Amino acid sequence: MQFSKSTDYALHALIHLAQAESHKNIGVRELSTILSVSESYLSKIMAKMRKDGIVRAVPGVKGGYELAKSAENITFLEVIQAIEGRQQMFECSNLNSKQHQLLAELNRTERSTKTKTTDRGECLVKKVMDGAEQHLHQYLREHTIQSVLDQAIKHCGHSTNKK
Amino acid sequence: MQFSKSTDYALHALIHLAQAESHKNIGVRELSTILSVSESYLSKIMAKMRKDGIVRAVPGVKGGYELAKSAENITFLEVIQAIEGRQQMFECSNLNSKQHQLLAELNRTERSTKTKTTDRGECLVKKVMDGAEQHLHQYLREHTIQSVLDQAIKHCGHSTNKK
DNA sequence: CCTATTACGGACCCGCAATATCCATAATAA
DNA sequence: TTATTATGGATATTGCGGGTCCGTAATAGG
Ligand code: SF4
Ligand code: SF4
């Protein structure tokens, strides 16, 4: 139950991209040195984000990466999902155990005639866990790269600014 | 970013213990058959929960497991933590990168004279992720084994009850 | 006391995914 | 044309989740 280091790198890379001037590509070289991580590895991470439309890449000399959209439109959730994938936190692993038969059955009785859409026979345990995931996602959706940048700037508020 | 299967098993085992009669020990044998999982493996899982005071075990003939406290006092959170451990979801992995120096520094400036307690120099990124974890924990704290049992009973409401 | 039953804990194995590196190729600016 | 840069595939390495086995201890019942 932990986020991978790749997610860590991804977030940091995005922050660095965000506080750079727009339309100025930043190479993996520069990113890797400032993050203390190898270029090769970081490439794979950036590739994932590119496929999910978070960053844009241009090859060739003077090429590099830039944000594919404004920083306030990049949520923590989509970054995490781009890196970690989109599988659910809780996957039922004993769908054919006696336990599941019982729990799923009595959950099906009440809505037997009403909802027949996507009735996969899930029990209350899964409901709770899925709820947890939804809450987490909601929180992560509300926080963007820009939001941490704002708070950082507000905190220092006077110097140490690039542009 | 997924819960382990062990957590799945643990929750199901607890539910089975909860709906059994009190002071009636249930052996790993019975639990393993109903959950479709090997005895050896389930033993390890039960052992973890025993160490965290969730279940109580008695060896010997007619021994087995029972809940160490009432079902409404067993939250999802403590079960998960008993199995998965208590490490944080987001562990800073580049505390000595240039990036960290910058972000942590300007976060320290404002409260430089005020708070000197446990100032580990954490940045906003970590703040957000820790916040996410807290939200998740809060949600999981509000759901107990009893709560899913209640809903299950309410749903069927007539038959299929053991005692 | 003896025995069957049960939990306990350590040692062990396996497979896979996270981590990380290297290289060959394509694309692009100058 | 050349130097630079991203891209993608192939390939180690490592740790950990998942799973089994077995010897030991404790207990109830005879
Ligand atoms: S639906 Fe419920 S009982 Fe069935 S496998 Fe999932 S958590 Fe377990
Ligand atoms: S404190 Fe912030 S900048 Fe430092 S390693 Fe953690 S997330 Fe990264």
mmCIF file of C-alpha atoms (C1' of nucleotides) and ligand atoms in Angstrom:
data_model
loop_
_atom_site.group_PDB
_atom_site.id
_atom_site.type_symbol
_atom_site.label_atom_id
_atom_site.label_comp_id
_atom_site.label_asym_id
_atom_site.label_seq_id
_atom_site.Cartn_x
_atom_site.Cartn_y
_atom_site.Cartn_z
ATOM 1 C CA MET A 1 0.000 0.000 0.000
ATOM 2 C CA GLN A 2 2.557 2.506 -1.076
ATOM 3 C CA PHE A 3 3.093 4.817 -3.970
ATOM 4 C CA SER A 4 6.049 3.911 -6.129
ATOM 5 C CA LYS A 5 9.162 6.034 -6.314
ATOM 6 C CA SER A 6 8.280 6.723 -9.926
ATOM 7 C CA THR A 7 5.295 8.717 -8.757
ATOM 8 C CA ASP A 8 7.589 10.732 -6.575
ATOM 9 C CA TYR A 9 9.849 11.501 -9.489
ATOM 10 C CA ALA A 10 6.942 12.327 -11.753
ATOM 11 C CA LEU A 11 5.520 14.908 -9.384
ATOM 12 C CA HIS A 12 8.861 16.562 -8.859
ATOM 13 C CA ALA A 13 9.562 16.661 -12.545
ATOM 14 C CA LEU A 14 6.219 18.318 -13.207
ATOM 15 C CA ILE A 15 6.862 20.945 -10.591
ATOM 16 C CA HIS A 16 10.130 21.787 -12.210
ATOM 17 C CA LEU A 17 8.472 22.003 -15.593
ATOM 18 C CA ALA A 18 5.731 24.184 -14.192
ATOM 19 C CA GLN A 19 8.021 26.779 -12.731
ATOM 20 C CA ALA A 20 10.027 27.074 -15.922
ATOM 21 C CA GLU A 21 9.229 29.570 -18.621
ATOM 22 C CA SER A 22 6.590 28.481 -21.071
ATOM 23 C CA HIS A 23 7.550 27.245 -24.522
ATOM 24 C CA LYS A 24 11.009 26.469 -23.248
ATOM 25 C CA ASN A 25 11.623 22.773 -23.546
ATOM 26 C CA ILE A 26 13.516 21.107 -20.755
ATOM 27 C CA GLY A 27 15.542 18.016 -21.519
ATOM 28 C CA VAL A 28 15.657 14.855 -19.503
ATOM 29 C CA ARG A 29 19.276 15.695 -18.859
ATOM 30 C CA GLU A 30 18.446 18.754 -16.832
ATOM 31 C CA LEU A 31 15.560 17.097 -15.045
ATOM 32 C CA SER A 32 17.579 14.063 -14.079
ATOM 33 C CA THR A 33 20.394 16.081 -12.568
ATOM 34 C CA ILE A 34 18.109 18.222 -10.468
ATOM 35 C CA LEU A 35 16.176 15.194 -9.281
ATOM 36 C CA SER A 36 19.190 13.000 -8.673
ATOM 37 C CA VAL A 37 17.902 10.181 -10.800
ATOM 38 C CA SER A 38 19.282 8.530 -13.916
ATOM 39 C CA GLU A 39 18.276 9.819 -17.317
ATOM 40 C CA SER A 40 17.291 6.381 -18.599
ATOM 41 C CA TYR A 41 14.883 5.775 -15.803
ATOM 42 C CA LEU A 42 13.351 9.199 -15.902
ATOM 43 C CA SER A 43 12.724 8.762 -19.601
ATOM 44 C CA LYS A 44 10.343 5.911 -18.939
ATOM 45 C CA ILE A 45 8.468 7.985 -16.423
ATOM 46 C CA MET A 46 8.140 10.928 -18.763
ATOM 47 C CA ALA A 47 7.000 8.585 -21.508
ATOM 48 C CA LYS A 48 4.100 7.417 -19.362
ATOM 49 C CA MET A 49 3.029 10.974 -18.718
ATOM 50 C CA ARG A 50 3.307 11.814 -22.360
ATOM 51 C CA LYS A 51 1.009 8.945 -23.287
ATOM 52 C CA ASP A 52 -1.567 10.283 -20.845
ATOM 53 C CA GLY A 53 -1.347 13.772 -22.265
ATOM 54 C CA ILE A 54 0.194 15.418 -19.235
ATOM 55 C CA VAL A 55 3.385 16.566 -20.899
ATOM 56 C CA ARG A 56 4.380 17.169 -24.461
ATOM 57 C CA ALA A 57 7.708 16.122 -25.922
ATOM 58 C CA VAL A 58 9.707 17.329 -28.867
ATOM 59 C CA PRO A 59 12.743 15.361 -30.011
ATOM 60 C CA GLY A 60 15.781 16.696 -31.748
ATOM 61 C CA VAL A 61 18.324 19.257 -30.707
ATOM 62 C CA LYS A 62 16.926 21.868 -28.338
ATOM 63 C CA GLY A 63 14.073 19.498 -27.738
ATOM 64 C CA GLY A 64 12.711 18.357 -24.412
ATOM 65 C CA TYR A 65 9.513 18.415 -22.414
ATOM 66 C CA GLU A 66 6.920 20.975 -21.530
ATOM 67 C CA LEU A 67 3.535 20.795 -19.857
ATOM 68 C CA ALA A 68 0.779 19.755 -22.224
ATOM 69 C CA LYS A 69 -1.707 21.925 -20.368
ATOM 70 C CA SER A 70 -1.716 24.581 -17.702
ATOM 71 C CA ALA A 71 -0.516 23.598 -14.259
ATOM 72 C CA GLU A 72 -3.874 24.202 -12.621
ATOM 73 C CA ASN A 73 -5.388 21.579 -14.872
ATOM 74 C CA ILE A 74 -2.953 18.881 -13.843
ATOM 75 C CA THR A 75 -4.351 17.098 -10.829
ATOM 76 C CA PHE A 76 -2.454 14.823 -8.516
ATOM 77 C CA LEU A 77 -4.874 12.079 -9.405
ATOM 78 C CA GLU A 78 -4.093 11.946 -13.064
ATOM 79 C CA VAL A 79 -0.377 12.026 -12.440
ATOM 80 C CA ILE A 80 -0.637 9.127 -10.034
ATOM 81 C CA GLN A 81 -2.869 7.192 -12.373
ATOM 82 C CA ALA A 82 -0.561 7.812 -15.291
ATOM 83 C CA ILE A 83 2.290 6.239 -13.363
ATOM 84 C CA GLU A 84 0.618 3.629 -11.184
ATOM 85 C CA GLY A 85 -2.079 2.584 -13.582
ATOM 86 C CA ARG A 86 -5.803 2.465 -13.026
ATOM 87 C CA GLN A 87 -6.446 -0.809 -11.259
ATOM 88 C CA GLN A 88 -8.618 -0.539 -8.189
ATOM 89 C CA MET A 89 -7.147 -0.537 -4.713
ATOM 90 C CA PHE A 90 -9.208 -3.492 -3.618
ATOM 91 C CA GLU A 91 -9.619 -6.433 -5.945
ATOM 92 C CA CYS A 92 -11.867 -9.250 -4.857
ATOM 93 C CA SER A 93 -9.688 -12.321 -4.843
ATOM 94 C CA ASN A 94 -12.114 -15.001 -3.742
ATOM 95 C CA LEU A 95 -15.146 -14.546 -5.883
ATOM 96 C CA ASN A 96 -15.908 -18.243 -5.679
ATOM 97 C CA SER A 97 -15.469 -18.833 -1.969
ATOM 98 C CA LYS A 98 -18.418 -19.866 0.176
ATOM 99 C CA GLN A 99 -18.133 -16.569 1.973
ATOM 100 C CA HIS A 100 -18.692 -14.595 -1.193
ATOM 101 C CA GLN A 101 -21.683 -16.726 -2.129
ATOM 102 C CA LEU A 102 -23.365 -15.791 1.126
ATOM 103 C CA LEU A 103 -22.558 -12.101 1.218
ATOM 104 C CA ALA A 104 -23.228 -11.461 -2.427
ATOM 105 C CA GLU A 105 -26.467 -13.401 -2.373
ATOM 106 C CA LEU A 106 -28.191 -11.535 0.413
ATOM 107 C CA ASN A 107 -27.041 -8.316 -1.110
ATOM 108 C CA ARG A 108 -28.751 -9.252 -4.331
ATOM 109 C CA THR A 109 -32.111 -10.153 -2.830
ATOM 110 C CA GLU A 110 -33.424 -6.668 -2.219
ATOM 111 C CA ARG A 111 -32.626 -5.207 -5.570
ATOM 112 C CA SER A 112 -33.378 -8.401 -7.438
ATOM 113 C CA THR A 113 -36.128 -6.970 -9.565
ATOM 114 C CA LYS A 114 -35.011 -3.387 -9.692
ATOM 115 C CA THR A 115 -31.419 -3.047 -10.843
ATOM 116 C CA LYS A 116 -30.189 -5.576 -13.280
ATOM 117 C CA THR A 117 -27.546 -3.288 -14.675
ATOM 118 C CA THR A 118 -23.991 -4.349 -13.987
ATOM 119 C CA ASP A 119 -24.992 -6.539 -11.098
ATOM 120 C CA ARG A 120 -21.728 -8.248 -10.450
ATOM 121 C CA GLY A 121 -22.762 -9.504 -7.055
ATOM 122 C CA GLU A 122 -20.494 -7.362 -4.943
ATOM 123 C CA CYS A 123 -20.789 -7.423 -1.181
ATOM 124 C CA LEU A 124 -20.602 -4.723 1.451
ATOM 125 C CA VAL A 125 -16.914 -5.170 2.066
ATOM 126 C CA LYS A 126 -16.127 -4.194 -1.463
ATOM 127 C CA LYS A 127 -18.578 -1.338 -1.221
ATOM 128 C CA VAL A 128 -16.691 0.111 1.715
ATOM 129 C CA MET A 129 -13.330 -0.256 0.056
ATOM 130 C CA ASP A 130 -14.542 1.229 -3.183
ATOM 131 C CA GLY A 131 -15.966 4.114 -1.220
ATOM 132 C CA ALA A 132 -12.579 4.668 0.347
ATOM 133 C CA GLU A 133 -10.988 4.774 -3.059
ATOM 134 C CA GLN A 134 -13.528 7.271 -4.316
ATOM 135 C CA HIS A 135 -12.864 9.556 -1.356
ATOM 136 C CA LEU A 136 -9.158 9.362 -1.957
ATOM 137 C CA HIS A 137 -9.594 10.111 -5.644
ATOM 138 C CA GLN A 138 -11.802 13.066 -4.877
ATOM 139 C CA TYR A 139 -9.164 14.550 -2.619
ATOM 140 C CA LEU A 140 -6.426 14.002 -5.169
ATOM 141 C CA ARG A 141 -8.601 15.545 -7.865
ATOM 142 C CA GLU A 142 -8.842 18.739 -5.870
ATOM 143 C CA HIS A 143 -5.119 19.280 -5.690
ATOM 144 C CA THR A 144 -3.165 20.400 -8.708
ATOM 145 C CA ILE A 145 0.420 21.115 -9.495
ATOM 146 C CA GLN A 146 -0.435 24.793 -9.536
ATOM 147 C CA SER A 147 -1.838 24.682 -6.035
ATOM 148 C CA VAL A 148 1.432 23.590 -4.488
ATOM 149 C CA LEU A 149 3.252 26.157 -6.586
ATOM 150 C CA ASP A 150 0.965 28.897 -5.335
ATOM 151 C CA GLN A 151 1.486 27.999 -1.738
ATOM 152 C CA ALA A 152 5.223 27.846 -2.234
ATOM 153 C CA ILE A 153 5.319 31.303 -3.789
ATOM 154 C CA LYS A 154 3.050 32.707 -1.121
ATOM 155 C CA HIS A 155 5.332 31.325 1.556
ATOM 156 C CA CYS A 156 8.528 32.869 0.347
ATOM 157 C CA GLY A 157 6.777 35.802 -1.240
ATOM 158 C CA HIS A 158 9.770 37.991 -1.947
ATOM 159 C CA SER A 159 12.840 36.423 -3.484
ATOM 160 C CA THR A 160 14.093 33.126 -4.870
ATOM 161 C CA ASN A 161 12.012 33.383 -7.986
ATOM 162 C CA LYS A 162 13.316 32.325 -11.308
ATOM 163 C CA LYS A 163 11.530 34.296 -13.951
ATOM 164 C CA MET B 1 -1.007 1.122 -5.003
ATOM 165 C CA GLN B 2 -3.082 -1.852 -4.143
ATOM 166 C CA PHE B 3 -4.152 -3.633 -1.016
ATOM 167 C CA SER B 4 -2.650 -7.085 -0.659
ATOM 168 C CA LYS B 5 -4.710 -10.222 -0.887
ATOM 169 C CA SER B 6 -3.892 -10.853 2.748
ATOM 170 C CA THR B 7 -6.013 -7.865 3.666
ATOM 171 C CA ASP B 8 -8.838 -9.367 1.705
ATOM 172 C CA TYR B 9 -8.541 -12.632 3.582
ATOM 173 C CA ALA B 10 -8.254 -10.875 6.922
ATOM 174 C CA LEU B 11 -11.457 -8.943 6.450
ATOM 175 C CA HIS B 12 -13.377 -11.998 5.372
ATOM 176 C CA ALA B 13 -12.056 -14.029 8.269
ATOM 177 C CA LEU B 14 -13.123 -11.353 10.722
ATOM 178 C CA ILE B 15 -16.593 -11.238 9.282
ATOM 179 C CA HIS B 16 -16.924 -14.945 9.728
ATOM 180 C CA LEU B 17 -15.697 -14.705 13.300
ATOM 181 C CA ALA B 18 -18.077 -11.876 13.997
ATOM 182 C CA GLN B 19 -21.169 -13.705 12.884
ATOM 183 C CA ALA B 20 -20.287 -16.761 14.939
ATOM 184 C CA GLU B 21 -21.458 -17.286 18.469
ATOM 185 C CA SER B 22 -19.375 -15.632 21.137
ATOM 186 C CA HIS B 23 -16.924 -17.679 23.192
ATOM 187 C CA LYS B 24 -16.901 -20.322 20.523
ATOM 188 C CA ASN B 25 -13.426 -20.641 19.127
ATOM 189 C CA ILE B 26 -13.096 -21.174 15.413
ATOM 190 C CA GLY B 27 -10.075 -23.009 14.098
ATOM 191 C CA VAL B 28 -7.969 -22.042 11.142
ATOM 192 C CA ARG B 29 -9.174 -25.236 9.537
ATOM 193 C CA GLU B 30 -12.752 -24.037 9.324
ATOM 194 C CA LEU B 31 -11.777 -20.532 8.280
ATOM 195 C CA SER B 32 -9.492 -21.735 5.523
ATOM 196 C CA THR B 33 -12.108 -23.975 3.959
ATOM 197 C CA ILE B 34 -14.772 -21.294 3.893
ATOM 198 C CA LEU B 35 -12.350 -18.758 2.461
ATOM 199 C CA SER B 36 -10.750 -21.101 -0.044
ATOM 200 C CA VAL B 37 -7.242 -20.399 1.150
ATOM 201 C CA SER B 38 -4.571 -22.649 2.600
ATOM 202 C CA GLU B 39 -4.299 -23.113 6.358
ATOM 203 C CA SER B 40 -0.588 -22.305 6.426
ATOM 204 C CA TYR B 41 -1.071 -18.981 4.763
ATOM 205 C CA LEU B 42 -4.082 -17.991 6.774
ATOM 206 C CA SER B 43 -2.169 -18.730 9.960
ATOM 207 C CA LYS B 44 0.292 -15.970 9.194
ATOM 208 C CA ILE B 45 -2.524 -13.544 8.615
ATOM 209 C CA MET B 46 -4.284 -14.427 11.846
ATOM 210 C CA ALA B 47 -0.984 -14.144 13.691
ATOM 211 C CA LYS B 48 -0.600 -10.553 12.550
ATOM 212 C CA MET B 49 -4.052 -9.674 13.770
ATOM 213 C CA ARG B 50 -3.401 -11.373 17.063
ATOM 214 C CA LYS B 51 -0.277 -9.285 17.628
ATOM 215 C CA ASP B 52 -2.329 -6.162 17.042
ATOM 216 C CA GLY B 53 -4.987 -7.237 19.499
ATOM 217 C CA ILE B 54 -7.769 -7.702 16.991
ATOM 218 C CA VAL B 55 -8.345 -11.389 17.601
ATOM 219 C CA ARG B 56 -7.557 -13.670 20.490
ATOM 220 C CA ALA B 57 -6.206 -17.191 20.062
ATOM 221 C CA VAL B 58 -6.229 -20.242 22.259
ATOM 222 C CA PRO B 59 -4.136 -23.280 21.317
ATOM 223 C CA GLY B 60 -4.821 -26.860 22.127
ATOM 224 C CA VAL B 61 -7.744 -29.136 21.481
ATOM 225 C CA LYS B 62 -10.939 -27.239 20.808
ATOM 226 C CA GLY B 63 -8.862 -24.111 20.474
ATOM 227 C CA GLY B 64 -9.113 -21.503 17.767
ATOM 228 C CA TYR B 65 -9.754 -17.823 17.290
ATOM 229 C CA GLU B 66 -12.322 -15.352 18.508
ATOM 230 C CA LEU B 67 -12.643 -11.590 18.298
ATOM 231 C CA ALA B 68 -10.595 -9.805 20.932
ATOM 232 C CA LYS B 69 -13.185 -7.033 21.134
ATOM 233 C CA SER B 70 -16.668 -6.322 19.902
ATOM 234 C CA ALA B 71 -17.197 -6.051 16.185
ATOM 235 C CA GLU B 72 -18.201 -2.397 16.309
ATOM 236 C CA ASN B 73 -14.827 -1.574 17.773
ATOM 237 C CA ILE B 74 -12.888 -3.157 14.958
ATOM 238 C CA THR B 75 -12.342 -0.577 12.275
ATOM 239 C CA PHE B 76 -11.248 -1.235 8.733
ATOM 240 C CA LEU B 77 -8.242 0.945 9.365
ATOM 241 C CA GLU B 78 -6.734 -1.144 12.100
ATOM 242 C CA VAL B 79 -7.277 -4.339 10.175
ATOM 243 C CA ILE B 80 -5.542 -2.909 7.151
ATOM 244 C CA GLN B 81 -2.716 -1.527 9.231
ATOM 245 C CA ALA B 82 -2.291 -4.810 11.039
ATOM 246 C CA ILE B 83 -1.767 -6.559 7.720
ATOM 247 C CA GLU B 84 -0.138 -3.956 5.543
ATOM 248 C CA GLY B 85 1.938 -2.281 8.196
ATOM 249 C CA ARG B 86 2.073 1.350 9.126
ATOM 250 C CA GLN B 87 4.464 2.880 6.648
ATOM 251 C CA GLN B 88 3.171 6.001 4.965
ATOM 252 C CA MET B 89 1.754 5.912 1.486
ATOM 253 C CA PHE B 90 4.199 8.505 0.242
ATOM 254 C CA GLU B 91 7.812 8.255 1.270
ATOM 255 C CA CYS B 92 10.150 11.000 0.189
ATOM 256 C CA SER B 93 12.844 9.311 -1.799
ATOM 257 C CA ASN B 94 15.038 12.227 -2.769
ATOM 258 C CA LEU B 95 15.608 14.163 0.382
ATOM 259 C CA ASN B 96 18.989 15.303 -0.865
ATOM 260 C CA SER B 97 18.096 16.366 -4.377
ATOM 261 C CA LYS B 98 18.405 19.988 -5.409
ATOM 262 C CA GLN B 99 14.663 20.084 -5.838
ATOM 263 C CA HIS B 100 14.084 19.210 -2.215
ATOM 264 C CA GLN B 101 16.556 21.813 -1.040
ATOM 265 C CA LEU B 102 14.557 24.509 -2.798
ATOM 266 C CA LEU B 103 11.061 23.465 -1.848
ATOM 267 C CA ALA B 104 11.877 22.636 1.735
ATOM 268 C CA GLU B 105 13.836 25.827 2.204
ATOM 269 C CA LEU B 106 11.168 28.291 1.196
ATOM 270 C CA ASN B 107 8.713 26.356 3.255
ATOM 271 C CA ARG B 108 10.901 26.799 6.275
ATOM 272 C CA THR B 109 11.398 30.547 5.965
ATOM 273 C CA GLU B 110 8.039 31.693 7.200
ATOM 274 C CA ARG B 111 7.880 29.586 10.314
ATOM 275 C CA SER B 112 11.571 29.868 11.007
ATOM 276 C CA THR B 113 11.216 31.521 14.382
ATOM 277 C CA LYS B 114 7.894 30.092 15.384
ATOM 278 C CA THR B 115 7.807 26.326 15.122
ATOM 279 C CA LYS B 116 10.987 24.511 15.805
ATOM 280 C CA THR B 117 9.263 21.301 16.775
ATOM 281 C CA THR B 118 9.819 18.382 14.438
ATOM 282 C CA ASP B 119 10.806 20.608 11.555
ATOM 283 C CA ARG B 120 11.940 17.977 9.122
ATOM 284 C CA GLY B 121 11.802 20.320 6.163
ATOM 285 C CA GLU B 122 8.925 18.769 4.318
ATOM 286 C CA CYS B 123 7.579 20.437 1.223
ATOM 287 C CA LEU B 124 4.081 21.018 -0.078
ATOM 288 C CA VAL B 125 4.044 17.906 -2.175
ATOM 289 C CA LYS B 126 4.430 15.743 0.851
ATOM 290 C CA LYS B 127 1.850 17.825 2.657
ATOM 291 C CA VAL B 128 -0.717 17.058 -0.005
ATOM 292 C CA MET B 129 0.047 13.364 -0.035
ATOM 293 C CA ASP B 130 -0.017 13.118 3.727
ATOM 294 C CA GLY B 131 -3.328 14.910 3.682
ATOM 295 C CA ALA B 132 -4.658 12.353 1.261
ATOM 296 C CA GLU B 133 -3.556 9.582 3.562
ATOM 297 C CA GLN B 134 -5.224 11.211 6.530
ATOM 298 C CA HIS B 135 -8.492 11.536 4.642
ATOM 299 C CA LEU B 136 -8.325 7.909 3.663
ATOM 300 C CA HIS B 137 -7.594 6.858 7.227
ATOM 301 C CA GLN B 138 -10.465 8.910 8.533
ATOM 302 C CA TYR B 139 -12.862 7.187 6.185
ATOM 303 C CA LEU B 140 -11.562 3.755 7.088
ATOM 304 C CA ARG B 141 -11.807 4.603 10.774
ATOM 305 C CA GLU B 142 -15.510 5.266 10.387
ATOM 306 C CA HIS B 143 -16.291 1.824 9.034
ATOM 307 C CA THR B 144 -16.258 -1.200 11.276
ATOM 308 C CA ILE B 145 -16.806 -4.897 10.853
ATOM 309 C CA GLN B 146 -20.125 -4.489 12.602
ATOM 310 C CA SER B 147 -21.305 -1.875 10.134
ATOM 311 C CA VAL B 148 -21.077 -4.232 7.175
ATOM 312 C CA LEU B 149 -22.728 -6.950 9.229
ATOM 313 C CA ASP B 150 -25.594 -4.648 10.095
ATOM 314 C CA GLN B 151 -26.209 -3.707 6.518
ATOM 315 C CA ALA B 152 -26.083 -7.317 5.448
ATOM 316 C CA ILE B 153 -28.676 -8.339 8.036
ATOM 317 C CA LYS B 154 -30.859 -5.393 7.180
ATOM 318 C CA HIS B 155 -30.794 -6.352 3.543
ATOM 319 C CA CYS B 156 -31.929 -9.914 3.933
ATOM 320 C CA GLY B 157 -33.866 -9.204 7.099
ATOM 321 C CA HIS B 158 -35.744 -12.471 7.369
ATOM 322 C CA SER B 159 -33.845 -15.702 6.917
ATOM 323 C CA THR B 160 -30.322 -16.981 6.400
ATOM 324 C CA ASN B 161 -29.308 -16.217 9.962
ATOM 325 C CA LYS B 162 -27.186 -18.580 11.951
ATOM 326 C CA LYS B 163 -27.867 -18.179 15.619
ATOM 327 C "C1'" DC C 1 0.664 -38.924 32.450
ATOM 328 C "C1'" DC C 2 -0.489 -39.680 27.418
ATOM 329 C "C1'" DT C 3 -2.390 -38.345 23.188
ATOM 330 C "C1'" DA C 4 -4.788 -35.845 19.801
ATOM 331 C "C1'" DT C 5 -5.574 -31.384 18.349
ATOM 332 C "C1'" DT C 6 -4.512 -26.805 17.630
ATOM 333 C "C1'" DA C 7 -1.837 -22.438 17.350
ATOM 334 C "C1'" DC C 8 2.980 -20.535 16.739
ATOM 335 C "C1'" DG C 9 7.153 -19.325 14.480
ATOM 336 C "C1'" DG C 10 10.951 -19.965 11.572
ATOM 337 C "C1'" DA C 11 12.860 -21.394 7.237
ATOM 338 C "C1'" DC C 12 12.168 -21.760 2.714
ATOM 339 C "C1'" DC C 13 10.617 -21.254 -2.350
ATOM 340 C "C1'" DC C 14 8.613 -18.924 -6.321
ATOM 341 C "C1'" DG C 15 7.116 -15.425 -9.460
ATOM 342 C "C1'" DC C 16 6.494 -10.924 -10.540
ATOM 343 C "C1'" DA C 17 6.696 -6.149 -10.491
ATOM 344 C "C1'" DA C 18 9.434 -2.054 -9.242
ATOM 345 C "C1'" DT C 19 13.871 -0.263 -10.093
ATOM 346 C "C1'" DA C 20 17.484 0.681 -13.095
ATOM 347 C "C1'" DT C 21 20.739 0.483 -17.113
ATOM 348 C "C1'" DC C 22 22.125 0.167 -22.025
ATOM 349 C "C1'" DC C 23 21.619 0.624 -26.848
ATOM 350 C "C1'" DA C 24 19.795 1.146 -31.404
ATOM 351 C "C1'" DT C 25 16.631 4.152 -33.847
ATOM 352 C "C1'" DA C 26 14.062 8.178 -35.192
ATOM 353 C "C1'" DA C 27 13.341 12.978 -35.324
ATOM 354 C "C1'" DT C 28 14.741 17.634 -35.451
ATOM 355 C "C1'" DA C 29 17.426 22.246 -35.222
ATOM 356 C "C1'" DA C 30 21.307 24.372 -36.918
ATOM 357 C "C1'" DT D 1 25.099 16.613 -42.551
ATOM 358 C "C1'" DT D 2 25.779 16.594 -37.798
ATOM 359 C "C1'" DA D 3 24.923 16.991 -33.108
ATOM 360 C "C1'" DT D 4 21.348 16.598 -29.934
ATOM 361 C "C1'" DT D 5 17.385 14.672 -27.973
ATOM 362 C "C1'" DA D 6 13.350 11.625 -27.233
ATOM 363 C "C1'" DT D 7 11.705 6.728 -28.014
ATOM 364 C "C1'" DG D 8 11.267 1.950 -27.289
ATOM 365 C "C1'" DG D 9 13.059 -2.585 -26.660
ATOM 366 C "C1'" DA D 10 16.017 -5.717 -24.231
ATOM 367 C "C1'" DT D 11 18.001 -6.868 -20.086
ATOM 368 C "C1'" DA D 12 19.755 -7.238 -15.255
ATOM 369 C "C1'" DT D 13 18.726 -6.871 -10.289
ATOM 370 C "C1'" DT D 14 16.213 -6.713 -6.247
ATOM 371 C "C1'" DG D 15 12.609 -6.819 -2.986
ATOM 372 C "C1'" DC D 16 8.334 -8.364 -1.665
ATOM 373 C "C1'" DG D 17 3.857 -10.545 -1.903
ATOM 374 C "C1'" DG D 18 2.084 -14.995 -1.929
ATOM 375 C "C1'" DG D 19 2.479 -19.605 -0.476
ATOM 376 C "C1'" DT D 20 4.233 -24.117 1.626
ATOM 377 C "C1'" DC D 21 6.449 -27.082 5.130
ATOM 378 C "C1'" DC D 22 7.759 -28.580 9.489
ATOM 379 C "C1'" DG D 23 9.168 -28.638 14.277
ATOM 380 C "C1'" DT D 24 7.602 -26.865 18.786
ATOM 381 C "C1'" DA D 25 4.532 -25.533 22.378
ATOM 382 C "C1'" DA D 26 0.209 -25.504 24.630
ATOM 383 C "C1'" DT D 27 -4.101 -27.359 25.905
ATOM 384 C "C1'" DA D 28 -8.396 -30.507 26.587
ATOM 385 C "C1'" DG D 29 -9.750 -34.892 27.436
ATOM 386 C "C1'" DG D 30 -8.966 -39.491 28.756
HETATM 387 S S1 SF4 E 1 -17.712 -9.192 -3.236
HETATM 388 FE FE1 SF4 E 1 -17.346 -9.188 -1.016
HETATM 389 S S2 SF4 E 1 -17.389 -11.391 -0.371
HETATM 390 FE FE2 SF4 E 1 -17.139 -11.338 -2.605
HETATM 391 S S3 SF4 E 1 -14.870 -11.465 -2.903
HETATM 392 FE FE3 SF4 E 1 -15.459 -9.229 -2.946
HETATM 393 S S4 SF4 E 1 -15.186 -8.539 -0.807
HETATM 394 FE FE4 SF4 E 1 -15.235 -10.812 -0.760
HETATM 395 S S1 SF4 E 2 9.819 16.989 1.110
HETATM 396 FE FE1 SF4 E 2 8.942 17.521 -0.903
HETATM 397 S S2 SF4 E 2 10.715 18.019 -2.233
HETATM 398 FE FE2 SF4 E 2 11.516 16.917 -0.423
HETATM 399 S S3 SF4 E 2 11.612 14.747 -1.109
HETATM 400 FE FE3 SF4 E 2 9.610 15.036 -0.024
HETATM 401 S S4 SF4 E 2 8.143 15.530 -1.662
HETATM 402 FE FE4 SF4 E 2 10.220 15.827 -2.538
#
